Amino acid sequence: MLAVAVEEAEAGLAEGGIPIGAALFGPDGRILGRGHNRRVQDGDPSMHAETAAFRAAGRLRGYGRTTMVTTLSPCWYCSGLVRQFGIARVVIGEARTFSGGHDWLAEHGVAITVLDDPACVRLMTRFIAERPDLWFEDIGE
Amino acid sequence: MLAVAVEEAEAGLAEGGIPIGAALFGPDGRILGRGHNRRVQDGDPSMHAETAAFRAAGRLRGYGRTTMVTTLSPCWYCSGLVRQFGIARVVIGEARTFSGGHDWLAEHGVAITVLDDPACVRLMTRFIAERPDLWFEDIGE
């Protein structure tokens, strides 16, 4: 499942954007929605990778058996999304370069898996070194 | 400032949508962005009132002196937005019909004002009674 999120992150990077990707999967493993950060591409600060994947999935009635897969630990905004909509599980590529609200989600019953994937770490490490302006803008720092 | 958010909520209701409105104000009281819930209008579950106002404000560098005004207590998704981007203050029309993450935001240093405005309470009370399906879909319950 992480491969889909990584594809999204790489697509975002190729577009000149922030390389974070995500996908929302149904209980049967089907992709409900996928997307990547669109701050640069659309001038839209509300489209983080997770919110883009959630949006792409359209209107759904209940997220209790869905899994959000993301290349990077979800920020508070995206963690709030997961908690509000009762997404059951979050699979995270890495939480080394940024650690958001995943411990808080775990405390509230969300199943959290941190893969510590070297490719995800490399992608963000390079991006943060090259474009710290964009990165800190994206997390409001 | 609440009047702008109420105007947005009423505009959303007139469009057949969920009547929650919000606006983001700068330190000088200027409106940076305003919007309303667009689940029904755009088939977009990611556009809550607060995220719509945040999006409408476009890319900004720092929210530390901004105020988010919303007709209804922000859900976890929108509370996460406020925390992540360091929005300084949230003014809330009412928290009777729904109570989201505003106490959590207060614990994390956000200035919270709950106005308990009767017009906001009436708007949501009527909407929830008339369209419980839409309302519970919007908060993932």
PDB file of C-alpha atoms in Angstrom:
ATOM      1  CA  MET A   1       0.000   0.000   0.000  1.00  0.00           C
ATOM      2  CA  LEU A   2       2.922   2.347   0.690  1.00  0.00           C
ATOM      3  CA  ALA A   3       3.949   2.127  -2.986  1.00  0.00           C
ATOM      4  CA  VAL A   4       0.809   4.045  -4.002  1.00  0.00           C
ATOM      5  CA  ALA A   5       1.566   6.832  -1.532  1.00  0.00           C
ATOM      6  CA  VAL A   6       5.194   6.994  -2.706  1.00  0.00           C
ATOM      7  CA  GLU A   7       4.044   7.232  -6.344  1.00  0.00           C
ATOM      8  CA  GLU A   8       1.866  10.165  -5.315  1.00  0.00           C
ATOM      9  CA  ALA A   9       4.748  11.848  -3.464  1.00  0.00           C
ATOM     10  CA  GLU A  10       7.023  11.446  -6.489  1.00  0.00           C
ATOM     11  CA  ALA A  11       4.324  12.825  -8.792  1.00  0.00           C
ATOM     12  CA  GLY A  12       4.071  15.871  -6.521  1.00  0.00           C
ATOM     13  CA  LEU A  13       7.838  16.366  -6.603  1.00  0.00           C
ATOM     14  CA  ALA A  14       7.868  16.108 -10.414  1.00  0.00           C
ATOM     15  CA  GLU A  15       5.246  18.886 -10.506  1.00  0.00           C
ATOM     16  CA  GLY A  16       7.488  21.137  -8.397  1.00  0.00           C
ATOM     17  CA  GLY A  17       5.450  20.473  -5.285  1.00  0.00           C
ATOM     18  CA  ILE A  18       5.988  19.167  -1.780  1.00  0.00           C
ATOM     19  CA  PRO A  19       6.679  15.401  -2.004  1.00  0.00           C
ATOM     20  CA  ILE A  20       4.125  13.920   0.350  1.00  0.00           C
ATOM     21  CA  GLY A  21       1.618  11.382  -0.928  1.00  0.00           C
ATOM     22  CA  ALA A  22      -1.261   9.433   0.557  1.00  0.00           C
ATOM     23  CA  ALA A  23      -4.034   7.017  -0.298  1.00  0.00           C
ATOM     24  CA  LEU A  24      -7.200   5.876   1.453  1.00  0.00           C
ATOM     25  CA  PHE A  25      -7.954   2.171   1.181  1.00  0.00           C
ATOM     26  CA  GLY A  26     -11.185   0.302   1.758  1.00  0.00           C
ATOM     27  CA  PRO A  27     -11.490  -2.856   3.888  1.00  0.00           C
ATOM     28  CA  ASP A  28     -10.991  -4.991   0.773  1.00  0.00           C
ATOM     29  CA  GLY A  29      -7.739  -3.212  -0.091  1.00  0.00           C
ATOM     30  CA  ARG A  30      -9.320  -1.221  -2.908  1.00  0.00           C
ATOM     31  CA  ILE A  31      -8.084   2.373  -3.327  1.00  0.00           C
ATOM     32  CA  LEU A  32     -10.890   4.778  -2.421  1.00  0.00           C
ATOM     33  CA  GLY A  33      -8.870   7.918  -3.108  1.00  0.00           C
ATOM     34  CA  ARG A  34      -5.257   8.963  -3.619  1.00  0.00           C
ATOM     35  CA  GLY A  35      -3.507  12.290  -3.783  1.00  0.00           C
ATOM     36  CA  HIS A  36      -0.540  14.442  -2.914  1.00  0.00           C
ATOM     37  CA  ASN A  37       0.201  17.787  -1.370  1.00  0.00           C
ATOM     38  CA  ARG A  38      -0.999  20.555  -3.718  1.00  0.00           C
ATOM     39  CA  ARG A  39       0.141  23.745  -1.969  1.00  0.00           C
ATOM     40  CA  VAL A  40       2.399  24.796  -4.815  1.00  0.00           C
ATOM     41  CA  GLN A  41       0.455  23.339  -7.742  1.00  0.00           C
ATOM     42  CA  ASP A  42      -2.945  24.812  -6.802  1.00  0.00           C
ATOM     43  CA  GLY A  43      -1.838  27.571  -4.430  1.00  0.00           C
ATOM     44  CA  ASP A  44      -3.990  25.653  -1.953  1.00  0.00           C
ATOM     45  CA  PRO A  45      -2.688  25.330   1.610  1.00  0.00           C
ATOM     46  CA  SER A  46      -5.593  23.069   2.586  1.00  0.00           C
ATOM     47  CA  MET A  47      -4.534  20.235   0.301  1.00  0.00           C
ATOM     48  CA  HIS A  48      -2.111  18.146   2.285  1.00  0.00           C
ATOM     49  CA  ALA A  49      -1.560  14.625   0.971  1.00  0.00           C
ATOM     50  CA  GLU A  50      -4.042  13.037   3.381  1.00  0.00           C
ATOM     51  CA  THR A  51      -6.754  15.634   2.812  1.00  0.00           C
ATOM     52  CA  ALA A  52      -6.227  15.274  -0.966  1.00  0.00           C
ATOM     53  CA  ALA A  53      -6.704  11.488  -0.720  1.00  0.00           C
ATOM     54  CA  PHE A  54      -9.750  11.950   1.534  1.00  0.00           C
ATOM     55  CA  ARG A  55     -11.223  14.467  -0.914  1.00  0.00           C
ATOM     56  CA  ALA A  56     -10.563  12.211  -3.900  1.00  0.00           C
ATOM     57  CA  ALA A  57     -12.541   9.444  -2.188  1.00  0.00           C
ATOM     58  CA  GLY A  58     -15.633  11.670  -2.347  1.00  0.00           C
ATOM     59  CA  ARG A  59     -18.567  11.497   0.039  1.00  0.00           C
ATOM     60  CA  LEU A  60     -18.587   8.295   2.055  1.00  0.00           C
ATOM     61  CA  ARG A  61     -20.783   7.061   4.846  1.00  0.00           C
ATOM     62  CA  GLY A  62     -18.384   5.820   7.492  1.00  0.00           C
ATOM     63  CA  TYR A  63     -14.627   5.327   7.516  1.00  0.00           C
ATOM     64  CA  GLY A  64     -14.524   2.734  10.288  1.00  0.00           C
ATOM     65  CA  ARG A  65     -12.873   0.051   8.177  1.00  0.00           C
ATOM     66  CA  THR A  66     -10.614   2.267   6.068  1.00  0.00           C
ATOM     67  CA  THR A  67      -6.831   2.677   6.142  1.00  0.00           C
ATOM     68  CA  MET A  68      -4.983   5.909   5.375  1.00  0.00           C
ATOM     69  CA  VAL A  69      -1.496   5.333   4.036  1.00  0.00           C
ATOM     70  CA  THR A  70       0.839   8.314   3.959  1.00  0.00           C
ATOM     71  CA  THR A  71       4.526   8.782   3.211  1.00  0.00           C
ATOM     72  CA  LEU A  72       4.992  11.036   6.280  1.00  0.00           C
ATOM     73  CA  SER A  73       3.654  11.243   9.827  1.00  0.00           C
ATOM     74  CA  PRO A  74       0.369  13.188   9.634  1.00  0.00           C
ATOM     75  CA  CYS A  75       0.448  16.766  10.920  1.00  0.00           C
ATOM     76  CA  TRP A  76      -2.204  17.915  13.437  1.00  0.00           C
ATOM     77  CA  TYR A  77      -4.504  18.974  10.616  1.00  0.00           C
ATOM     78  CA  CYS A  78      -4.396  15.534   9.001  1.00  0.00           C
ATOM     79  CA  SER A  79      -4.432  13.763  12.365  1.00  0.00           C
ATOM     80  CA  GLY A  80      -7.598  15.673  13.203  1.00  0.00           C
ATOM     81  CA  LEU A  81      -9.092  14.458   9.930  1.00  0.00           C
ATOM     82  CA  VAL A  82      -8.348  10.839  10.872  1.00  0.00           C
ATOM     83  CA  ARG A  83      -9.828  11.240  14.341  1.00  0.00           C
ATOM     84  CA  GLN A  84     -12.963  13.114  13.284  1.00  0.00           C
ATOM     85  CA  PHE A  85     -13.900  10.661  10.559  1.00  0.00           C
ATOM     86  CA  GLY A  86     -12.965   7.553  12.508  1.00  0.00           C
ATOM     87  CA  ILE A  87     -10.430   6.222  10.004  1.00  0.00           C
ATOM     88  CA  ALA A  88      -9.426   2.934  11.603  1.00  0.00           C
ATOM     89  CA  ARG A  89      -5.786   2.648  10.688  1.00  0.00           C
ATOM     90  CA  VAL A  90      -2.890   4.826   9.540  1.00  0.00           C
ATOM     91  CA  VAL A  91       0.192   3.400   7.861  1.00  0.00           C
ATOM     92  CA  ILE A  92       3.073   5.890   7.870  1.00  0.00           C
ATOM     93  CA  GLY A  93       6.134   5.760   5.612  1.00  0.00           C
ATOM     94  CA  GLU A  94       8.319   7.569   8.096  1.00  0.00           C
ATOM     95  CA  ALA A  95       8.230   9.820  11.151  1.00  0.00           C
ATOM     96  CA  ARG A  96      11.920  10.770  11.306  1.00  0.00           C
ATOM     97  CA  THR A  97      11.902  14.007   9.356  1.00  0.00           C
ATOM     98  CA  PHE A  98       8.596  15.153  10.919  1.00  0.00           C
ATOM     99  CA  SER A  99       6.495  13.764  13.726  1.00  0.00           C
ATOM    100  CA  GLY A 100       2.877  14.919  13.832  1.00  0.00           C
ATOM    101  CA  GLY A 101      -0.107  13.561  15.737  1.00  0.00           C
ATOM    102  CA  HIS A 102       0.261   9.815  15.293  1.00  0.00           C
ATOM    103  CA  ASP A 103       0.898   9.089  18.994  1.00  0.00           C
ATOM    104  CA  TRP A 104      -2.243  11.076  19.834  1.00  0.00           C
ATOM    105  CA  LEU A 105      -4.196   9.036  17.303  1.00  0.00           C
ATOM    106  CA  ALA A 106      -2.893   5.810  18.835  1.00  0.00           C
ATOM    107  CA  GLU A 107      -4.092   7.023  22.263  1.00  0.00           C
ATOM    108  CA  HIS A 108      -7.525   7.487  20.696  1.00  0.00           C
ATOM    109  CA  GLY A 109      -7.735   3.987  19.331  1.00  0.00           C
ATOM    110  CA  VAL A 110      -6.389   4.400  15.800  1.00  0.00           C
ATOM    111  CA  ALA A 111      -4.103   1.537  14.717  1.00  0.00           C
ATOM    112  CA  ILE A 112      -0.775   3.125  13.785  1.00  0.00           C
ATOM    113  CA  THR A 113       2.041   1.482  11.829  1.00  0.00           C
ATOM    114  CA  VAL A 114       5.287   3.399  11.264  1.00  0.00           C
ATOM    115  CA  LEU A 115       7.311   1.665   8.553  1.00  0.00           C
ATOM    116  CA  ASP A 116      10.472   3.788   8.808  1.00  0.00           C
ATOM    117  CA  ASP A 117      10.942   3.357   5.074  1.00  0.00           C
ATOM    118  CA  PRO A 118      14.377   4.535   3.855  1.00  0.00           C
ATOM    119  CA  ALA A 119      13.030   5.789   0.496  1.00  0.00           C
ATOM    120  CA  CYS A 120      10.472   7.992   2.280  1.00  0.00           C
ATOM    121  CA  VAL A 121      13.142   9.333   4.640  1.00  0.00           C
ATOM    122  CA  ARG A 122      15.430  10.140   1.688  1.00  0.00           C
ATOM    123  CA  LEU A 123      12.675  11.911  -0.212  1.00  0.00           C
ATOM    124  CA  MET A 124      11.816  14.282   2.642  1.00  0.00           C
ATOM    125  CA  THR A 125      15.396  14.765   3.862  1.00  0.00           C
ATOM    126  CA  ARG A 126      16.432  15.958   0.425  1.00  0.00           C
ATOM    127  CA  PHE A 127      13.349  18.123  -0.005  1.00  0.00           C
ATOM    128  CA  ILE A 128      13.686  19.837   3.373  1.00  0.00           C
ATOM    129  CA  ALA A 129      17.371  20.564   2.658  1.00  0.00           C
ATOM    130  CA  GLU A 130      16.583  21.977  -0.787  1.00  0.00           C
ATOM    131  CA  ARG A 131      13.351  23.862  -0.075  1.00  0.00           C
ATOM    132  CA  PRO A 132      13.141  24.689   3.645  1.00  0.00           C
ATOM    133  CA  ASP A 133      10.980  27.732   2.770  1.00  0.00           C
ATOM    134  CA  LEU A 134       8.252  25.569   1.241  1.00  0.00           C
ATOM    135  CA  TRP A 135       8.477  22.927   3.918  1.00  0.00           C
ATOM    136  CA  PHE A 136       8.118  25.301   6.860  1.00  0.00           C
ATOM    137  CA  GLU A 137       5.322  27.171   5.095  1.00  0.00           C
ATOM    138  CA  ASP A 138       3.478  23.879   4.690  1.00  0.00           C
ATOM    139  CA  ILE A 139       3.547  23.079   8.384  1.00  0.00           C
ATOM    140  CA  GLY A 140       2.922  26.664   9.475  1.00  0.00           C
ATOM    141  CA  GLU A 141       6.315  27.202  11.094  1.00  0.00           C
TER     142      GLU A 141
ATOM    143  CA  MET B   1     -16.840  39.274  12.976  1.00  0.00           C
ATOM    144  CA  LEU B   2     -19.468  36.601  13.647  1.00  0.00           C
ATOM    145  CA  ALA B   3     -21.805  38.300  11.145  1.00  0.00           C
ATOM    146  CA  VAL B   4     -19.497  37.307   8.271  1.00  0.00           C
ATOM    147  CA  ALA B   5     -19.497  33.663   9.362  1.00  0.00           C
ATOM    148  CA  VAL B   6     -23.297  33.694   9.737  1.00  0.00           C
ATOM    149  CA  GLU B   7     -23.659  35.174   6.239  1.00  0.00           C
ATOM    150  CA  GLU B   8     -21.548  32.290   4.952  1.00  0.00           C
ATOM    151  CA  ALA B   9     -23.630  29.719   6.841  1.00  0.00           C
ATOM    152  CA  GLU B  10     -26.839  31.185   5.428  1.00  0.00           C
ATOM    153  CA  ALA B  11     -25.389  31.194   1.913  1.00  0.00           C
ATOM    154  CA  GLY B  12     -24.566  27.512   2.338  1.00  0.00           C
ATOM    155  CA  LEU B  13     -28.101  26.754   3.518  1.00  0.00           C
ATOM    156  CA  ALA B  14     -29.577  28.621   0.543  1.00  0.00           C
ATOM    157  CA  GLU B  15     -27.462  26.427  -1.758  1.00  0.00           C
ATOM    158  CA  GLY B  16     -28.911  23.282  -0.147  1.00  0.00           C
ATOM    159  CA  GLY B  17     -25.770  22.708   1.890  1.00  0.00           C
ATOM    160  CA  ILE B  18     -24.797  22.308   5.527  1.00  0.00           C
ATOM    161  CA  PRO B  19     -25.164  25.716   7.230  1.00  0.00           C
ATOM    162  CA  ILE B  20     -21.779  26.263   8.807  1.00  0.00           C
ATOM    163  CA  GLY B  21     -19.731  29.323   7.903  1.00  0.00           C
ATOM    164  CA  ALA B  22     -16.328  30.688   8.836  1.00  0.00           C
ATOM    165  CA  ALA B  23     -13.899  33.482   8.130  1.00  0.00           C
ATOM    166  CA  LEU B  24     -10.207  34.039   8.821  1.00  0.00           C
ATOM    167  CA  PHE B  25      -9.276  37.541   9.928  1.00  0.00           C
ATOM    168  CA  GLY B  26      -5.910  39.259   9.963  1.00  0.00           C
ATOM    169  CA  PRO B  27      -4.515  41.198  12.929  1.00  0.00           C
ATOM    170  CA  ASP B  28      -5.983  44.420  11.523  1.00  0.00           C
ATOM    171  CA  GLY B  29      -9.477  42.897  11.306  1.00  0.00           C
ATOM    172  CA  ARG B  30      -9.290  42.484   7.527  1.00  0.00           C
ATOM    173  CA  ILE B  31     -10.917  39.336   6.118  1.00  0.00           C
ATOM    174  CA  LEU B  32      -8.208  37.044   4.710  1.00  0.00           C
ATOM    175  CA  GLY B  33     -10.623  34.351   3.577  1.00  0.00           C
ATOM    176  CA  ARG B  34     -14.232  33.304   4.104  1.00  0.00           C
ATOM    177  CA  GLY B  35     -16.216  30.224   3.201  1.00  0.00           C
ATOM    178  CA  HIS B  36     -18.795  27.642   4.116  1.00  0.00           C
ATOM    179  CA  ASN B  37     -19.188  23.910   4.217  1.00  0.00           C
ATOM    180  CA  ARG B  38     -19.265  22.559   0.637  1.00  0.00           C
ATOM    181  CA  ARG B  39     -19.929  18.827   1.134  1.00  0.00           C
ATOM    182  CA  VAL B  40     -23.194  18.916  -0.777  1.00  0.00           C
ATOM    183  CA  GLN B  41     -22.417  21.679  -3.277  1.00  0.00           C
ATOM    184  CA  ASP B  42     -19.061  20.259  -4.463  1.00  0.00           C
ATOM    185  CA  GLY B  43     -19.413  16.646  -3.293  1.00  0.00           C
ATOM    186  CA  ASP B  44     -16.293  17.509  -1.287  1.00  0.00           C
ATOM    187  CA  PRO B  45     -16.087  16.116   2.255  1.00  0.00           C
ATOM    188  CA  SER B  46     -12.826  17.983   2.907  1.00  0.00           C
ATOM    189  CA  MET B  47     -14.430  21.430   2.694  1.00  0.00           C
ATOM    190  CA  HIS B  48     -15.695  22.209   6.148  1.00  0.00           C
ATOM    191  CA  ALA B  49     -16.377  25.889   6.813  1.00  0.00           C
ATOM    192  CA  GLU B  50     -13.031  26.493   8.514  1.00  0.00           C
ATOM    193  CA  THR B  51     -10.989  24.674   5.866  1.00  0.00           C
ATOM    194  CA  ALA B  52     -12.895  26.588   3.163  1.00  0.00           C
ATOM    195  CA  ALA B  53     -12.012  29.915   4.811  1.00  0.00           C
ATOM    196  CA  PHE B  54      -8.390  28.796   5.276  1.00  0.00           C
ATOM    197  CA  ARG B  55      -8.216  27.744   1.622  1.00  0.00           C
ATOM    198  CA  ALA B  56      -9.766  30.991   0.416  1.00  0.00           C
ATOM    199  CA  ALA B  57      -7.038  32.921   2.242  1.00  0.00           C
ATOM    200  CA  GLY B  58      -4.472  31.272  -0.039  1.00  0.00           C
ATOM    201  CA  ARG B  59      -0.840  30.661   0.846  1.00  0.00           C
ATOM    202  CA  LEU B  60       0.258  32.654   3.873  1.00  0.00           C
ATOM    203  CA  ARG B  61       3.469  32.743   5.834  1.00  0.00           C
ATOM    204  CA  GLY B  62       2.395  32.492   9.463  1.00  0.00           C
ATOM    205  CA  TYR B  63      -0.997  32.583  11.142  1.00  0.00           C
ATOM    206  CA  GLY B  64       0.210  33.673  14.557  1.00  0.00           C
ATOM    207  CA  ARG B  65      -1.873  36.853  14.631  1.00  0.00           C
ATOM    208  CA  THR B  66      -4.955  35.584  12.831  1.00  0.00           C
ATOM    209  CA  THR B  67      -8.438  34.824  14.176  1.00  0.00           C
ATOM    210  CA  MET B  68     -10.734  32.092  12.860  1.00  0.00           C
ATOM    211  CA  VAL B  69     -14.402  32.875  13.368  1.00  0.00           C
ATOM    212  CA  THR B  70     -16.845  30.023  12.904  1.00  0.00           C
ATOM    213  CA  THR B  71     -20.553  29.583  13.512  1.00  0.00           C
ATOM    214  CA  LEU B  72     -20.025  26.194  15.219  1.00  0.00           C
ATOM    215  CA  SER B  73     -17.434  24.597  17.503  1.00  0.00           C
ATOM    216  CA  PRO B  74     -14.672  23.236  15.235  1.00  0.00           C
ATOM    217  CA  CYS B  75     -14.582  19.464  14.761  1.00  0.00           C
ATOM    218  CA  TRP B  76     -11.290  17.583  15.293  1.00  0.00           C
ATOM    219  CA  TYR B  77     -10.361  18.062  11.659  1.00  0.00           C
ATOM    220  CA  CYS B  78     -10.763  21.843  11.863  1.00  0.00           C
ATOM    221  CA  SER B  79      -9.270  21.982  15.364  1.00  0.00           C
ATOM    222  CA  GLY B  80      -6.222  20.187  13.987  1.00  0.00           C
ATOM    223  CA  LEU B  81      -5.988  22.842  11.278  1.00  0.00           C
ATOM    224  CA  VAL B  82      -5.974  25.599  13.893  1.00  0.00           C
ATOM    225  CA  ARG B  83      -3.316  23.874  15.991  1.00  0.00           C
ATOM    226  CA  GLN B  84      -1.026  22.949  13.094  1.00  0.00           C
ATOM    227  CA  PHE B  85      -0.982  26.425  11.581  1.00  0.00           C
ATOM    228  CA  GLY B  86      -0.811  28.258  14.879  1.00  0.00           C
ATOM    229  CA  ILE B  87      -3.973  30.301  14.400  1.00  0.00           C
ATOM    230  CA  ALA B  88      -3.971  32.468  17.519  1.00  0.00           C
ATOM    231  CA  ARG B  89      -7.653  32.774  18.306  1.00  0.00           C
ATOM    232  CA  VAL B  90     -10.940  31.063  17.531  1.00  0.00           C
ATOM    233  CA  VAL B  91     -14.298  32.791  17.976  1.00  0.00           C
ATOM    234  CA  ILE B  92     -17.169  30.292  18.019  1.00  0.00           C
ATOM    235  CA  GLY B  93     -20.827  31.096  17.403  1.00  0.00           C
ATOM    236  CA  GLU B  94     -22.054  28.202  19.494  1.00  0.00           C
ATOM    237  CA  ALA B  95     -20.991  24.869  20.957  1.00  0.00           C
ATOM    238  CA  ARG B  96     -24.413  23.608  22.103  1.00  0.00           C
ATOM    239  CA  THR B  97     -25.431  21.547  19.095  1.00  0.00           C
ATOM    240  CA  PHE B  98     -21.905  20.145  18.598  1.00  0.00           C
ATOM    241  CA  SER B  99     -18.772  20.383  20.676  1.00  0.00           C
ATOM    242  CA  GLY B 100     -15.524  19.627  18.872  1.00  0.00           C
ATOM    243  CA  GLY B 101     -11.923  20.288  19.865  1.00  0.00           C
ATOM    244  CA  HIS B 102     -12.082  23.796  21.264  1.00  0.00           C
ATOM    245  CA  ASP B 103     -11.169  22.786  24.830  1.00  0.00           C
ATOM    246  CA  TRP B 104      -8.154  20.928  23.446  1.00  0.00           C
ATOM    247  CA  LEU B 105      -7.142  24.036  21.519  1.00  0.00           C
ATOM    248  CA  ALA B 106      -7.442  26.143  24.682  1.00  0.00           C
ATOM    249  CA  GLU B 107      -5.141  23.667  26.468  1.00  0.00           C
ATOM    250  CA  HIS B 108      -2.628  24.258  23.677  1.00  0.00           C
ATOM    251  CA  GLY B 109      -2.653  28.015  24.018  1.00  0.00           C
ATOM    252  CA  VAL B 110      -5.282  29.049  21.476  1.00  0.00           C
ATOM    253  CA  ALA B 111      -7.529  31.868  22.711  1.00  0.00           C
ATOM    254  CA  ILE B 112     -11.090  30.553  22.547  1.00  0.00           C
ATOM    255  CA  THR B 113     -14.276  32.606  22.756  1.00  0.00           C
ATOM    256  CA  VAL B 114     -17.654  30.844  22.709  1.00  0.00           C
ATOM    257  CA  LEU B 115     -20.394  33.388  22.049  1.00  0.00           C
ATOM    258  CA  ASP B 116     -23.402  31.088  22.549  1.00  0.00           C
ATOM    259  CA  ASP B 117     -25.228  33.041  19.881  1.00  0.00           C
ATOM    260  CA  PRO B 118     -28.956  32.202  19.696  1.00  0.00           C
ATOM    261  CA  ALA B 119     -29.138  32.663  15.899  1.00  0.00           C
ATOM    262  CA  CYS B 120     -26.298  30.148  15.400  1.00  0.00           C
ATOM    263  CA  VAL B 121     -27.967  27.684  17.772  1.00  0.00           C
ATOM    264  CA  ARG B 122     -31.287  28.026  15.917  1.00  0.00           C
ATOM    265  CA  LEU B 123     -29.659  27.514  12.514  1.00  0.00           C
ATOM    266  CA  MET B 124     -27.995  24.234  13.491  1.00  0.00           C
ATOM    267  CA  THR B 125     -30.840  22.935  15.658  1.00  0.00           C
ATOM    268  CA  ARG B 126     -33.241  23.268  12.734  1.00  0.00           C
ATOM    269  CA  PHE B 127     -30.769  21.802  10.245  1.00  0.00           C
ATOM    270  CA  ILE B 128     -29.936  18.768  12.387  1.00  0.00           C
ATOM    271  CA  ALA B 129     -33.663  18.085  12.925  1.00  0.00           C
ATOM    272  CA  GLU B 130     -34.401  18.385   9.195  1.00  0.00           C
ATOM    273  CA  ARG B 131     -31.347  16.679   7.704  1.00  0.00           C
ATOM    274  CA  PRO B 132     -29.784  14.352  10.312  1.00  0.00           C
ATOM    275  CA  ASP B 133     -28.425  12.196   7.453  1.00  0.00           C
ATOM    276  CA  LEU B 134     -26.305  15.050   6.085  1.00  0.00           C
ATOM    277  CA  TRP B 135     -25.237  16.239   9.481  1.00  0.00           C
ATOM    278  CA  PHE B 136     -23.993  12.870  10.716  1.00  0.00           C
ATOM    279  CA  GLU B 137     -22.280  12.217   7.398  1.00  0.00           C
ATOM    280  CA  ASP B 138     -20.439  15.512   7.775  1.00  0.00           C
ATOM    281  CA  ILE B 139     -19.007  14.611  11.162  1.00  0.00           C
ATOM    282  CA  GLY B 140     -18.340  10.978  10.258  1.00  0.00           C
ATOM    283  CA  GLU B 141     -20.863   9.477  12.663  1.00  0.00           C
TER     284      GLU B 141
END
